Amino acid sequence: MAIDIYIEQGLSATETYTIEIYKGIIPDARCRKAGAIFNPTNVNMRDEEYYCNRFNARSKCALGDLSGRFGVFYAQNHGFNTTWYDYQLSLNGYHSIADRSVFIRNSTGGPVTCANIKFADPTMQRRRASATPTLGTSQALMS
């Protein structure tokens, strides 16, 4: 699955950012109460030795820990644009990220933006989903 992330503006060039997928949806525009990080393979994230980075075996990382699995990111001209390819996530089945939420956080863990992941076109289910922010300016497409 391709995950296209586009943040037009609002990021600082001196800050690091993380991106995570959460189990629940965001009920309001405050980027809170989305439940736990998406972890369908039940990796023990409470273990003191949990440390997910892009060099670890993927089986040691929660699937929703995208920055752990792909790395943190930095702003480019106050925005960010990239595509990550993830063959463990999908838009259907057990590892589906549809009807979940995505958060982008700054280095202190504060939310920069968040969005619910929904199918871009209900007639094209299982092919493309999008996330429109509730806070900040960004766009994420998953296909």
mmCIF file with all atom_site columns, C-alpha atoms in Angstrom:
data_model
loop_
_atom_site.group_PDB
_atom_site.id
_atom_site.type_symbol
_atom_site.label_atom_id
_atom_site.label_alt_id
_atom_site.label_comp_id
_atom_site.label_asym_id
_atom_site.label_entity_id
_atom_site.label_seq_id
_atom_site.pdbx_PDB_ins_code
_atom_site.Cartn_x
_atom_site.Cartn_y
_atom_site.Cartn_z
_atom_site.occupancy
_atom_site.B_iso_or_equiv
_atom_site.pdbx_formal_charge
_atom_site.auth_seq_id
_atom_site.auth_comp_id
_atom_site.auth_asym_id
_atom_site.auth_atom_id
_atom_site.pdbx_PDB_model_num
ATOM 1   C CA . MET A 1 1   ? 0.000   0.000  0.000  1.00 0.00 ? 1   MET A CA 1
ATOM 2   C CA . ALA A 1 2   ? 1.243   3.487  -0.817 1.00 0.00 ? 2   ALA A CA 1
ATOM 3   C CA . ILE A 1 3   ? 0.880   6.172  1.839  1.00 0.00 ? 3   ILE A CA 1
ATOM 4   C CA . ASP A 1 4   ? 1.175   9.650  0.318  1.00 0.00 ? 4   ASP A CA 1
ATOM 5   C CA . ILE A 1 5   ? 1.649   12.412 2.877  1.00 0.00 ? 5   ILE A CA 1
ATOM 6   C CA . TYR A 1 6   ? 1.397   16.060 1.922  1.00 0.00 ? 6   TYR A CA 1
ATOM 7   C CA . ILE A 1 7   ? 1.581   18.913 4.431  1.00 0.00 ? 7   ILE A CA 1
ATOM 8   C CA . GLU A 1 8   ? 1.467   22.255 2.675  1.00 0.00 ? 8   GLU A CA 1
ATOM 9   C CA . GLN A 1 9   ? 2.599   24.579 5.458  1.00 0.00 ? 9   GLN A CA 1
ATOM 10  C CA . GLY A 1 10  ? 2.857   25.203 9.175  1.00 0.00 ? 10  GLY A CA 1
ATOM 11  C CA . LEU A 1 11  ? 5.899   23.089 10.046 1.00 0.00 ? 11  LEU A CA 1
ATOM 12  C CA . SER A 1 12  ? 9.149   24.352 11.538 1.00 0.00 ? 12  SER A CA 1
ATOM 13  C CA . ALA A 1 13  ? 12.447  23.530 9.845  1.00 0.00 ? 13  ALA A CA 1
ATOM 14  C CA . THR A 1 14  ? 14.091  22.984 13.254 1.00 0.00 ? 14  THR A CA 1
ATOM 15  C CA . GLU A 1 15  ? 11.542  20.474 14.558 1.00 0.00 ? 15  GLU A CA 1
ATOM 16  C CA . THR A 1 16  ? 11.252  16.703 14.135 1.00 0.00 ? 16  THR A CA 1
ATOM 17  C CA . TYR A 1 17  ? 7.830   15.172 13.521 1.00 0.00 ? 17  TYR A CA 1
ATOM 18  C CA . THR A 1 18  ? 6.271   11.752 13.947 1.00 0.00 ? 18  THR A CA 1
ATOM 19  C CA . ILE A 1 19  ? 3.284   10.130 12.300 1.00 0.00 ? 19  ILE A CA 1
ATOM 20  C CA . GLU A 1 20  ? 1.102   7.450  13.889 1.00 0.00 ? 20  GLU A CA 1
ATOM 21  C CA . ILE A 1 21  ? -2.114  5.632  13.081 1.00 0.00 ? 21  ILE A CA 1
ATOM 22  C CA . TYR A 1 22  ? -4.535  5.145  15.971 1.00 0.00 ? 22  TYR A CA 1
ATOM 23  C CA . LYS A 1 23  ? -7.199  2.499  16.459 1.00 0.00 ? 23  LYS A CA 1
ATOM 24  C CA . GLY A 1 24  ? -10.169 4.825  16.838 1.00 0.00 ? 24  GLY A CA 1
ATOM 25  C CA . ILE A 1 25  ? -11.547 7.829  15.038 1.00 0.00 ? 25  ILE A CA 1
ATOM 26  C CA . ILE A 1 26  ? -11.298 11.417 16.262 1.00 0.00 ? 26  ILE A CA 1
ATOM 27  C CA . PRO A 1 27  ? -14.699 12.559 17.561 1.00 0.00 ? 27  PRO A CA 1
ATOM 28  C CA . ASP A 1 28  ? -13.932 16.297 17.398 1.00 0.00 ? 28  ASP A CA 1
ATOM 29  C CA . ALA A 1 29  ? -11.395 18.832 16.133 1.00 0.00 ? 29  ALA A CA 1
ATOM 30  C CA . ARG A 1 30  ? -9.149  18.705 19.196 1.00 0.00 ? 30  ARG A CA 1
ATOM 31  C CA . CYS A 1 31  ? -6.964  15.738 18.163 1.00 0.00 ? 31  CYS A CA 1
ATOM 32  C CA . ARG A 1 32  ? -7.755  13.719 21.288 1.00 0.00 ? 32  ARG A CA 1
ATOM 33  C CA . LYS A 1 33  ? -9.427  10.464 22.267 1.00 0.00 ? 33  LYS A CA 1
ATOM 34  C CA . ALA A 1 34  ? -8.467  8.246  19.347 1.00 0.00 ? 34  ALA A CA 1
ATOM 35  C CA . GLY A 1 35  ? -7.696  5.243  21.523 1.00 0.00 ? 35  GLY A CA 1
ATOM 36  C CA . ALA A 1 36  ? -4.483  3.261  21.400 1.00 0.00 ? 36  ALA A CA 1
ATOM 37  C CA . ILE A 1 37  ? -1.976  3.117  18.575 1.00 0.00 ? 37  ILE A CA 1
ATOM 38  C CA . PHE A 1 38  ? -3.062  0.697  15.824 1.00 0.00 ? 38  PHE A CA 1
ATOM 39  C CA . ASN A 1 39  ? -1.483  -2.616 16.798 1.00 0.00 ? 39  ASN A CA 1
ATOM 40  C CA . PRO A 1 40  ? -3.350  -5.595 15.280 1.00 0.00 ? 40  PRO A CA 1
ATOM 41  C CA . THR A 1 41  ? -0.350  -7.897 15.733 1.00 0.00 ? 41  THR A CA 1
ATOM 42  C CA . ASN A 1 42  ? -0.313  -7.174 19.504 1.00 0.00 ? 42  ASN A CA 1
ATOM 43  C CA . VAL A 1 43  ? 3.323   -6.127 19.812 1.00 0.00 ? 43  VAL A CA 1
ATOM 44  C CA . ASN A 1 44  ? 3.983   -5.441 23.513 1.00 0.00 ? 44  ASN A CA 1
ATOM 45  C CA . MET A 1 45  ? 4.456   -1.661 23.460 1.00 0.00 ? 45  MET A CA 1
ATOM 46  C CA . ARG A 1 46  ? 4.434   -1.449 27.267 1.00 0.00 ? 46  ARG A CA 1
ATOM 47  C CA . ASP A 1 47  ? 7.570   -3.533 27.508 1.00 0.00 ? 47  ASP A CA 1
ATOM 48  C CA . GLU A 1 48  ? 10.484  -1.394 28.718 1.00 0.00 ? 48  GLU A CA 1
ATOM 49  C CA . GLU A 1 49  ? 12.493  -2.801 25.847 1.00 0.00 ? 49  GLU A CA 1
ATOM 50  C CA . TYR A 1 50  ? 10.009  -1.702 23.149 1.00 0.00 ? 50  TYR A CA 1
ATOM 51  C CA . TYR A 1 51  ? 12.025  0.300  20.692 1.00 0.00 ? 51  TYR A CA 1
ATOM 52  C CA . CYS A 1 52  ? 10.820  0.496  17.145 1.00 0.00 ? 52  CYS A CA 1
ATOM 53  C CA . ASN A 1 53  ? 13.029  1.950  14.460 1.00 0.00 ? 53  ASN A CA 1
ATOM 54  C CA . ARG A 1 54  ? 13.397  1.408  10.743 1.00 0.00 ? 54  ARG A CA 1
ATOM 55  C CA . PHE A 1 55  ? 16.368  -0.916 11.299 1.00 0.00 ? 55  PHE A CA 1
ATOM 56  C CA . ASN A 1 56  ? 14.483  -3.329 13.607 1.00 0.00 ? 56  ASN A CA 1
ATOM 57  C CA . ALA A 1 57  ? 12.600  -6.311 12.333 1.00 0.00 ? 57  ALA A CA 1
ATOM 58  C CA . ARG A 1 58  ? 9.121   -5.119 11.371 1.00 0.00 ? 58  ARG A CA 1
ATOM 59  C CA . SER A 1 59  ? 7.660   -7.746 13.698 1.00 0.00 ? 59  SER A CA 1
ATOM 60  C CA . LYS A 1 60  ? 8.973   -5.740 16.675 1.00 0.00 ? 60  LYS A CA 1
ATOM 61  C CA . CYS A 1 61  ? 6.928   -2.644 15.775 1.00 0.00 ? 61  CYS A CA 1
ATOM 62  C CA . ALA A 1 62  ? 3.258   -1.802 16.145 1.00 0.00 ? 62  ALA A CA 1
ATOM 63  C CA . LEU A 1 63  ? 1.836   -1.331 12.647 1.00 0.00 ? 63  LEU A CA 1
ATOM 64  C CA . GLY A 1 64  ? 0.528   2.136  13.516 1.00 0.00 ? 64  GLY A CA 1
ATOM 65  C CA . ASP A 1 65  ? 3.971   3.333  14.636 1.00 0.00 ? 65  ASP A CA 1
ATOM 66  C CA . LEU A 1 66  ? 4.831   4.717  11.196 1.00 0.00 ? 66  LEU A CA 1
ATOM 67  C CA . SER A 1 67  ? 7.667   6.955  12.380 1.00 0.00 ? 67  SER A CA 1
ATOM 68  C CA . GLY A 1 68  ? 9.170   4.070  14.276 1.00 0.00 ? 68  GLY A CA 1
ATOM 69  C CA . ARG A 1 69  ? 8.965   1.918  11.164 1.00 0.00 ? 69  ARG A CA 1
ATOM 70  C CA . PHE A 1 70  ? 9.961   4.579  8.593  1.00 0.00 ? 70  PHE A CA 1
ATOM 71  C CA . GLY A 1 71  ? 11.741  7.254  10.641 1.00 0.00 ? 71  GLY A CA 1
ATOM 72  C CA . VAL A 1 72  ? 10.883  10.729 11.903 1.00 0.00 ? 72  VAL A CA 1
ATOM 73  C CA . PHE A 1 73  ? 10.638  13.526 9.372  1.00 0.00 ? 73  PHE A CA 1
ATOM 74  C CA . TYR A 1 74  ? 11.685  17.147 9.050  1.00 0.00 ? 74  TYR A CA 1
ATOM 75  C CA . ALA A 1 75  ? 9.958   20.040 7.291  1.00 0.00 ? 75  ALA A CA 1
ATOM 76  C CA . GLN A 1 76  ? 10.928  21.002 3.771  1.00 0.00 ? 76  GLN A CA 1
ATOM 77  C CA . ASN A 1 77  ? 10.030  24.667 3.117  1.00 0.00 ? 77  ASN A CA 1
ATOM 78  C CA . HIS A 1 78  ? 7.640   24.556 6.125  1.00 0.00 ? 78  HIS A CA 1
ATOM 79  C CA . GLY A 1 79  ? 5.826   21.531 4.701  1.00 0.00 ? 79  GLY A CA 1
ATOM 80  C CA . PHE A 1 80  ? 6.383   17.864 3.926  1.00 0.00 ? 80  PHE A CA 1
ATOM 81  C CA . ASN A 1 81  ? 5.652   15.631 0.951  1.00 0.00 ? 81  ASN A CA 1
ATOM 82  C CA . THR A 1 82  ? 6.567   11.957 0.648  1.00 0.00 ? 82  THR A CA 1
ATOM 83  C CA . THR A 1 83  ? 5.312   8.502  -0.242 1.00 0.00 ? 83  THR A CA 1
ATOM 84  C CA . TRP A 1 84  ? 5.919   5.489  1.974  1.00 0.00 ? 84  TRP A CA 1
ATOM 85  C CA . TYR A 1 85  ? 5.228   1.948  0.814  1.00 0.00 ? 85  TYR A CA 1
ATOM 86  C CA . ASP A 1 86  ? 3.908   -0.378 3.477  1.00 0.00 ? 86  ASP A CA 1
ATOM 87  C CA . TYR A 1 87  ? 3.069   -3.957 2.627  1.00 0.00 ? 87  TYR A CA 1
ATOM 88  C CA . GLN A 1 88  ? 1.719   -4.761 6.104  1.00 0.00 ? 88  GLN A CA 1
ATOM 89  C CA . LEU A 1 89  ? -1.106  -2.203 6.119  1.00 0.00 ? 89  LEU A CA 1
ATOM 90  C CA . SER A 1 90  ? -4.166  -2.375 3.894  1.00 0.00 ? 90  SER A CA 1
ATOM 91  C CA . LEU A 1 91  ? -7.573  -0.826 3.309  1.00 0.00 ? 91  LEU A CA 1
ATOM 92  C CA . ASN A 1 92  ? -9.447  -4.048 4.013  1.00 0.00 ? 92  ASN A CA 1
ATOM 93  C CA . GLY A 1 93  ? -9.155  -7.060 6.264  1.00 0.00 ? 93  GLY A CA 1
ATOM 94  C CA . TYR A 1 94  ? -7.440  -7.441 9.612  1.00 0.00 ? 94  TYR A CA 1
ATOM 95  C CA . HIS A 1 95  ? -4.725  -4.830 8.969  1.00 0.00 ? 95  HIS A CA 1
ATOM 96  C CA . SER A 1 96  ? -7.119  -2.245 7.506  1.00 0.00 ? 96  SER A CA 1
ATOM 97  C CA . ILE A 1 97  ? -6.513  1.375  8.443  1.00 0.00 ? 97  ILE A CA 1
ATOM 98  C CA . ALA A 1 98  ? -9.890  2.551  7.095  1.00 0.00 ? 98  ALA A CA 1
ATOM 99  C CA . ASP A 1 99  ? -12.034 4.154  9.806  1.00 0.00 ? 99  ASP A CA 1
ATOM 100 C CA . ARG A 1 100 ? -9.008  4.829  11.972 1.00 0.00 ? 100 ARG A CA 1
ATOM 101 C CA . SER A 1 101 ? -7.118  8.088  12.572 1.00 0.00 ? 101 SER A CA 1
ATOM 102 C CA . VAL A 1 102 ? -3.713  9.495  11.745 1.00 0.00 ? 102 VAL A CA 1
ATOM 103 C CA . PHE A 1 103 ? -1.759  11.938 13.929 1.00 0.00 ? 103 PHE A CA 1
ATOM 104 C CA . ILE A 1 104 ? 1.278   14.051 13.160 1.00 0.00 ? 104 ILE A CA 1
ATOM 105 C CA . ARG A 1 105 ? 3.069   15.152 16.323 1.00 0.00 ? 105 ARG A CA 1
ATOM 106 C CA . ASN A 1 106 ? 5.954   17.501 17.091 1.00 0.00 ? 106 ASN A CA 1
ATOM 107 C CA . SER A 1 107 ? 9.039   16.507 19.074 1.00 0.00 ? 107 SER A CA 1
ATOM 108 C CA . THR A 1 108 ? 7.282   17.092 22.413 1.00 0.00 ? 108 THR A CA 1
ATOM 109 C CA . GLY A 1 109 ? 4.380   14.819 21.419 1.00 0.00 ? 109 GLY A CA 1
ATOM 110 C CA . GLY A 1 110 ? 1.909   17.637 20.825 1.00 0.00 ? 110 GLY A CA 1
ATOM 111 C CA . PRO A 1 111 ? -0.468  17.215 17.894 1.00 0.00 ? 111 PRO A CA 1
ATOM 112 C CA . VAL A 1 112 ? 0.312   19.270 14.799 1.00 0.00 ? 112 VAL A CA 1
ATOM 113 C CA . THR A 1 113 ? -2.559  17.822 12.806 1.00 0.00 ? 113 THR A CA 1
ATOM 114 C CA . CYS A 1 114 ? -4.838  14.808 12.868 1.00 0.00 ? 114 CYS A CA 1
ATOM 115 C CA . ALA A 1 115 ? -7.466  13.287 10.634 1.00 0.00 ? 115 ALA A CA 1
ATOM 116 C CA . ASN A 1 116 ? -9.846  10.380 10.300 1.00 0.00 ? 116 ASN A CA 1
ATOM 117 C CA . ILE A 1 117 ? -9.026  7.924  7.523  1.00 0.00 ? 117 ILE A CA 1
ATOM 118 C CA . LYS A 1 118 ? -12.042 7.430  5.265  1.00 0.00 ? 118 LYS A CA 1
ATOM 119 C CA . PHE A 1 119 ? -12.574 5.963  1.824  1.00 0.00 ? 119 PHE A CA 1
ATOM 120 C CA . ALA A 1 120 ? -12.003 8.731  -0.731 1.00 0.00 ? 120 ALA A CA 1
ATOM 121 C CA . ASP A 1 121 ? -14.895 7.498  -2.856 1.00 0.00 ? 121 ASP A CA 1
ATOM 122 C CA . PRO A 1 122 ? -17.380 5.062  -1.279 1.00 0.00 ? 122 PRO A CA 1
ATOM 123 C CA . THR A 1 123 ? -17.826 3.322  -4.645 1.00 0.00 ? 123 THR A CA 1
ATOM 124 C CA . MET A 1 124 ? -14.076 2.635  -4.818 1.00 0.00 ? 124 MET A CA 1
ATOM 125 C CA . GLN A 1 125 ? -13.737 0.961  -1.423 1.00 0.00 ? 125 GLN A CA 1
ATOM 126 C CA . ARG A 1 126 ? -10.563 -1.002 -0.888 1.00 0.00 ? 126 ARG A CA 1
ATOM 127 C CA . ARG A 1 127 ? -8.691  1.071  -3.462 1.00 0.00 ? 127 ARG A CA 1
ATOM 128 C CA . ARG A 1 128 ? -8.116  4.535  -2.019 1.00 0.00 ? 128 ARG A CA 1
ATOM 129 C CA . ALA A 1 129 ? -8.683  6.306  1.285  1.00 0.00 ? 129 ALA A CA 1
ATOM 130 C CA . SER A 1 130 ? -7.973  9.855  2.380  1.00 0.00 ? 130 SER A CA 1
ATOM 131 C CA . ALA A 1 131 ? -7.519  11.765 5.606  1.00 0.00 ? 131 ALA A CA 1
ATOM 132 C CA . THR A 1 132 ? -8.675  15.384 5.847  1.00 0.00 ? 132 THR A CA 1
ATOM 133 C CA . PRO A 1 133 ? -7.311  17.235 8.880  1.00 0.00 ? 133 PRO A CA 1
ATOM 134 C CA . THR A 1 134 ? -9.321  18.445 11.833 1.00 0.00 ? 134 THR A CA 1
ATOM 135 C CA . LEU A 1 135 ? -6.426  20.625 13.031 1.00 0.00 ? 135 LEU A CA 1
ATOM 136 C CA . GLY A 1 136 ? -3.799  22.227 10.797 1.00 0.00 ? 136 GLY A CA 1
ATOM 137 C CA . THR A 1 137 ? -3.292  21.838 7.051  1.00 0.00 ? 137 THR A CA 1
ATOM 138 C CA . SER A 1 138 ? -2.373  18.473 5.560  1.00 0.00 ? 138 SER A CA 1
ATOM 139 C CA . GLN A 1 139 ? -3.557  15.700 3.297  1.00 0.00 ? 139 GLN A CA 1
ATOM 140 C CA . ALA A 1 140 ? -2.851  11.980 3.350  1.00 0.00 ? 140 ALA A CA 1
ATOM 141 C CA . LEU A 1 141 ? -3.833  9.490  0.664  1.00 0.00 ? 141 LEU A CA 1
ATOM 142 C CA . MET A 1 142 ? -3.591  5.740  1.038  1.00 0.00 ? 142 MET A CA 1
ATOM 143 C CA . SER A 1 143 ? -3.918  3.335  -1.873 1.00 0.00 ? 143 SER A CA 1
#
